Short mmCIF file of N, CA and C in Angstrom, two decimals:
data_model
loop_
_atom_site.label_atom_id
_atom_site.label_comp_id
_atom_site.label_asym_id
_atom_site.label_seq_id
_atom_site.Cartn_x
_atom_site.Cartn_y
_atom_site.Cartn_z
N TRP A 1 153.87 93.43 109.10
CA TRP A 1 153.40 93.95 107.84
C TRP A 1 152.69 92.87 107.03
N TRP A 2 151.59 93.24 106.45
CA TRP A 2 150.94 92.44 105.41
C TRP A 2 151.07 93.23 104.12
N VAL A 3 151.44 92.58 103.05
CA VAL A 3 151.51 93.25 101.75
C VAL A 3 150.48 92.61 100.82
N THR A 4 149.89 93.43 99.98
CA THR A 4 148.88 92.98 99.03
C THR A 4 149.30 93.40 97.64
N PHE A 5 149.22 92.48 96.71
CA PHE A 5 149.56 92.77 95.32
C PHE A 5 148.36 92.48 94.43
N GLN A 6 148.14 93.36 93.47
CA GLN A 6 147.13 93.10 92.45
C GLN A 6 147.82 92.35 91.32
N ILE A 7 147.25 91.22 90.95
CA ILE A 7 147.78 90.39 89.88
C ILE A 7 146.85 90.53 88.68
N THR A 8 147.39 90.98 87.56
CA THR A 8 146.63 91.11 86.33
C THR A 8 147.14 90.07 85.35
N ASN A 9 146.27 89.18 84.93
CA ASN A 9 146.67 88.12 84.02
C ASN A 9 146.51 88.59 82.58
N THR A 10 147.63 88.98 81.97
CA THR A 10 147.64 89.43 80.58
C THR A 10 148.11 88.33 79.65
N GLY A 11 148.33 87.15 80.19
CA GLY A 11 148.81 86.02 79.39
C GLY A 11 147.67 85.29 78.70
N SER A 12 147.97 84.09 78.25
CA SER A 12 146.97 83.29 77.53
C SER A 12 146.53 82.05 78.31
N LEU A 13 147.03 81.89 79.55
CA LEU A 13 146.67 80.74 80.39
C LEU A 13 146.22 81.21 81.76
N VAL A 14 145.35 80.43 82.40
CA VAL A 14 144.92 80.73 83.77
C VAL A 14 146.11 80.57 84.71
N ILE A 15 146.22 81.46 85.71
CA ILE A 15 147.24 81.33 86.75
C ILE A 15 146.65 80.49 87.88
N GLU A 16 147.29 79.36 88.18
CA GLU A 16 146.80 78.44 89.20
C GLU A 16 147.65 78.44 90.48
N SER A 17 148.95 78.69 90.36
CA SER A 17 149.81 78.69 91.54
C SER A 17 150.91 79.73 91.36
N VAL A 18 151.53 80.08 92.50
CA VAL A 18 152.57 81.11 92.47
C VAL A 18 153.61 80.82 93.55
N ASP A 19 154.86 81.07 93.20
CA ASP A 19 155.99 81.01 94.14
C ASP A 19 156.42 82.45 94.37
N MET A 20 156.52 82.88 95.65
CA MET A 20 156.80 84.28 95.98
C MET A 20 158.04 84.39 96.87
N HIS A 21 158.72 85.52 96.73
CA HIS A 21 159.89 85.79 97.54
C HIS A 21 160.02 87.31 97.65
N VAL A 22 160.21 87.84 98.87
CA VAL A 22 160.39 89.28 99.08
C VAL A 22 161.67 89.51 99.86
N VAL A 23 162.52 90.39 99.35
CA VAL A 23 163.77 90.75 100.01
C VAL A 23 163.93 92.26 100.05
N ASN A 24 164.81 92.71 100.93
CA ASN A 24 165.23 94.11 100.97
C ASN A 24 166.10 94.36 99.74
N ARG A 25 165.77 95.38 98.95
CA ARG A 25 166.52 95.67 97.73
C ARG A 25 167.97 96.05 98.00
N ASN A 26 168.24 96.66 99.15
CA ASN A 26 169.60 97.15 99.44
C ASN A 26 170.47 96.12 100.15
N THR A 27 169.86 95.29 100.99
CA THR A 27 170.67 94.39 101.83
C THR A 27 170.42 92.91 101.54
N SER A 28 169.41 92.59 100.75
CA SER A 28 169.01 91.20 100.45
C SER A 28 168.46 90.45 101.66
N VAL A 29 168.14 91.17 102.75
CA VAL A 29 167.50 90.52 103.89
C VAL A 29 166.16 89.94 103.43
N ASN A 30 165.88 88.72 103.82
CA ASN A 30 164.67 88.03 103.41
C ASN A 30 163.49 88.41 104.29
N TYR A 31 162.37 88.82 103.67
CA TYR A 31 161.15 89.16 104.41
C TYR A 31 160.01 88.17 104.16
N TYR A 32 160.10 87.42 103.07
CA TYR A 32 159.08 86.41 102.82
C TYR A 32 159.63 85.36 101.86
N GLY A 33 159.38 84.11 102.20
CA GLY A 33 159.64 83.00 101.30
C GLY A 33 161.10 82.64 101.15
N PRO A 34 161.35 81.91 100.08
CA PRO A 34 160.34 81.59 99.08
C PRO A 34 159.23 80.72 99.66
N GLY A 35 158.03 81.02 99.23
CA GLY A 35 156.86 80.27 99.64
C GLY A 35 155.88 80.23 98.49
N TRP A 36 155.04 79.21 98.47
CA TRP A 36 154.12 79.08 97.34
C TRP A 36 152.73 78.70 97.79
N THR A 37 151.79 78.90 96.87
CA THR A 37 150.40 78.57 97.14
C THR A 37 149.70 78.20 95.85
N ASN A 38 148.66 77.39 95.99
CA ASN A 38 147.77 77.04 94.88
C ASN A 38 146.52 77.91 94.95
N SER A 39 146.20 78.60 93.89
CA SER A 39 144.91 79.31 93.75
C SER A 39 144.49 80.05 95.00
N HIS A 40 145.36 80.85 95.55
CA HIS A 40 145.02 81.61 96.75
C HIS A 40 144.90 83.10 96.40
N PHE A 41 144.13 83.38 95.37
CA PHE A 41 143.94 84.75 94.92
C PHE A 41 142.51 85.17 95.24
N SER A 42 142.31 86.45 95.51
CA SER A 42 141.00 86.95 95.90
C SER A 42 140.53 88.02 94.92
N PRO A 43 139.22 88.13 94.69
CA PRO A 43 138.72 89.19 93.82
C PRO A 43 138.73 90.57 94.48
N ILE A 44 138.95 90.62 95.82
CA ILE A 44 139.02 91.91 96.53
C ILE A 44 140.32 91.98 97.32
N PRO A 45 140.88 93.20 97.50
CA PRO A 45 142.17 93.32 98.17
C PRO A 45 142.22 92.76 99.59
N SER A 46 141.13 92.82 100.33
CA SER A 46 141.14 92.36 101.72
C SER A 46 140.75 90.90 101.87
N GLY A 47 140.48 90.22 100.76
CA GLY A 47 140.00 88.84 100.83
C GLY A 47 141.10 87.81 100.98
N ASN A 48 140.69 86.63 101.37
CA ASN A 48 141.60 85.49 101.51
C ASN A 48 141.04 84.25 100.83
N THR A 49 140.19 84.44 99.84
CA THR A 49 139.56 83.29 99.20
C THR A 49 140.52 82.60 98.25
N GLY A 50 140.27 81.36 97.98
CA GLY A 50 141.12 80.60 97.09
C GLY A 50 140.56 80.53 95.68
N GLU A 51 141.06 81.36 94.80
CA GLU A 51 140.64 81.37 93.41
C GLU A 51 141.87 81.39 92.52
N ASN A 52 141.68 81.02 91.27
CA ASN A 52 142.75 81.19 90.30
C ASN A 52 142.61 82.57 89.66
N VAL A 53 143.47 82.89 88.69
CA VAL A 53 143.40 84.18 88.00
C VAL A 53 143.13 83.89 86.52
N PRO A 54 141.87 84.02 86.10
CA PRO A 54 141.54 83.77 84.70
C PRO A 54 142.23 84.77 83.77
N VAL A 55 142.39 84.39 82.52
CA VAL A 55 142.96 85.28 81.51
C VAL A 55 142.13 86.57 81.46
N GLY A 56 142.81 87.71 81.44
CA GLY A 56 142.15 89.01 81.36
C GLY A 56 141.56 89.51 82.66
N SER A 57 141.81 88.82 83.77
CA SER A 57 141.22 89.20 85.06
C SER A 57 142.26 89.74 86.03
N ASN A 58 141.76 90.44 87.05
CA ASN A 58 142.57 90.91 88.17
C ASN A 58 142.18 90.13 89.42
N ARG A 59 143.16 89.76 90.22
CA ARG A 59 142.94 89.17 91.52
C ARG A 59 144.01 89.75 92.45
N TYR A 60 143.86 89.51 93.74
CA TYR A 60 144.79 90.02 94.73
C TYR A 60 145.36 88.86 95.53
N ILE A 61 146.60 89.06 95.98
CA ILE A 61 147.21 88.10 96.89
C ILE A 61 147.87 88.89 98.01
N LYS A 62 147.70 88.42 99.25
CA LYS A 62 148.31 89.10 100.38
C LYS A 62 149.02 88.08 101.25
N PHE A 63 150.11 88.55 101.87
CA PHE A 63 150.89 87.67 102.72
C PHE A 63 151.69 88.49 103.71
N PRO A 64 152.09 87.89 104.84
CA PRO A 64 152.82 88.62 105.88
C PRO A 64 154.31 88.65 105.60
N LEU A 65 154.93 89.76 105.99
CA LEU A 65 156.39 89.86 105.95
C LEU A 65 156.94 89.55 107.33
N THR A 66 158.14 88.99 107.39
CA THR A 66 158.80 88.71 108.66
C THR A 66 159.91 89.72 108.88
N GLY A 67 160.45 89.78 110.07
CA GLY A 67 161.59 90.62 110.36
C GLY A 67 161.25 92.04 110.74
N ASP A 68 159.97 92.41 110.75
CA ASP A 68 159.51 93.73 111.16
C ASP A 68 160.26 94.87 110.46
N PRO A 69 160.29 94.91 109.13
CA PRO A 69 160.97 96.00 108.44
C PRO A 69 160.25 97.33 108.68
N PRO A 70 160.98 98.42 108.86
CA PRO A 70 160.36 99.71 109.15
C PRO A 70 159.79 100.37 107.89
N PRO A 71 158.89 101.34 108.05
CA PRO A 71 158.43 102.11 106.89
C PRO A 71 159.62 102.70 106.14
N GLY A 72 159.50 102.77 104.84
CA GLY A 72 160.58 103.28 104.00
C GLY A 72 161.55 102.22 103.52
N THR A 73 161.34 100.97 103.95
CA THR A 73 162.23 99.88 103.53
C THR A 73 162.02 99.58 102.04
N PRO A 74 163.10 99.62 101.26
CA PRO A 74 162.99 99.28 99.84
C PRO A 74 162.96 97.77 99.66
N CYS A 75 161.93 97.26 98.99
CA CYS A 75 161.75 95.83 98.83
C CYS A 75 161.67 95.43 97.37
N ARG A 76 161.92 94.15 97.13
CA ARG A 76 161.76 93.54 95.81
C ARG A 76 160.98 92.24 95.99
N ALA A 77 159.88 92.15 95.27
CA ALA A 77 159.08 90.92 95.28
C ALA A 77 159.26 90.21 93.95
N THR A 78 159.53 88.93 94.02
CA THR A 78 159.64 88.11 92.81
C THR A 78 158.54 87.06 92.85
N PHE A 79 157.77 87.02 91.77
CA PHE A 79 156.67 86.08 91.63
C PHE A 79 156.95 85.18 90.45
N LYS A 80 156.75 83.90 90.62
CA LYS A 80 156.80 82.97 89.50
C LYS A 80 155.42 82.33 89.42
N PHE A 81 154.67 82.69 88.38
CA PHE A 81 153.31 82.24 88.19
C PHE A 81 153.29 80.98 87.33
N TYR A 82 152.39 80.06 87.69
CA TYR A 82 152.29 78.77 86.98
C TYR A 82 150.87 78.53 86.49
N SER A 83 150.76 77.82 85.38
CA SER A 83 149.46 77.54 84.79
C SER A 83 148.76 76.32 85.41
N GLN A 84 149.45 75.62 86.31
CA GLN A 84 148.85 74.47 86.97
C GLN A 84 149.17 74.50 88.46
N ASN A 85 148.36 73.80 89.25
CA ASN A 85 148.62 73.70 90.69
C ASN A 85 149.95 72.99 90.93
N GLY A 86 150.50 73.21 92.11
CA GLY A 86 151.73 72.53 92.50
C GLY A 86 152.96 73.03 91.78
N LEU A 87 152.94 74.29 91.35
CA LEU A 87 154.09 74.90 90.66
C LEU A 87 154.49 74.10 89.43
N SER A 88 153.49 73.76 88.63
CA SER A 88 153.78 73.02 87.41
C SER A 88 153.10 73.69 86.22
N GLY A 89 153.40 73.18 85.06
CA GLY A 89 152.86 73.76 83.83
C GLY A 89 153.75 74.89 83.33
N VAL A 90 153.18 75.73 82.50
CA VAL A 90 153.90 76.88 81.94
C VAL A 90 154.10 77.90 83.05
N SER A 91 155.27 78.57 83.07
CA SER A 91 155.53 79.56 84.11
C SER A 91 156.07 80.85 83.51
N VAL A 92 155.89 81.94 84.26
CA VAL A 92 156.45 83.24 83.92
C VAL A 92 156.85 83.92 85.23
N THR A 93 157.99 84.62 85.21
CA THR A 93 158.49 85.29 86.41
C THR A 93 158.34 86.80 86.25
N LYS A 94 157.85 87.45 87.31
CA LYS A 94 157.70 88.90 87.35
C LYS A 94 158.35 89.42 88.62
N THR A 95 159.02 90.56 88.52
CA THR A 95 159.65 91.20 89.66
C THR A 95 159.08 92.60 89.84
N VAL A 96 158.79 92.96 91.10
CA VAL A 96 158.21 94.26 91.42
C VAL A 96 159.04 94.90 92.52
N ASN A 97 159.47 96.13 92.31
CA ASN A 97 160.12 96.91 93.37
C ASN A 97 159.07 97.78 94.06
N PHE A 98 159.14 97.85 95.39
CA PHE A 98 158.21 98.69 96.14
C PHE A 98 158.89 99.13 97.42
N THR A 99 158.30 100.14 98.05
CA THR A 99 158.79 100.66 99.32
C THR A 99 157.68 100.59 100.34
N LEU A 100 157.97 100.06 101.52
CA LEU A 100 156.96 99.96 102.57
C LEU A 100 156.59 101.37 103.05
N SER A 101 155.31 101.58 103.23
CA SER A 101 154.86 102.91 103.72
C SER A 101 153.91 102.78 104.86
#
């Protein structure tokens, strides 16, 4: 599985790096991470370009899941966004629940 998330920057600082973690909501089985990247956001859902997320903009990030979870698996993704590369600067954490389809 590859999962893609749309990131909308509604804050007041550019998003430069992100720490991500995906688990099964029911069993806590780990499907991704924790893992992090610097400016690996794309302006299109299928892209893999390295960009930051300017204030007021949308970008996408995609990454592979491990463990081969079946369709219908309830997941929780936790993102910690940072205003500087290398997981530094101001940060904010967001959690998203989703189901694989």
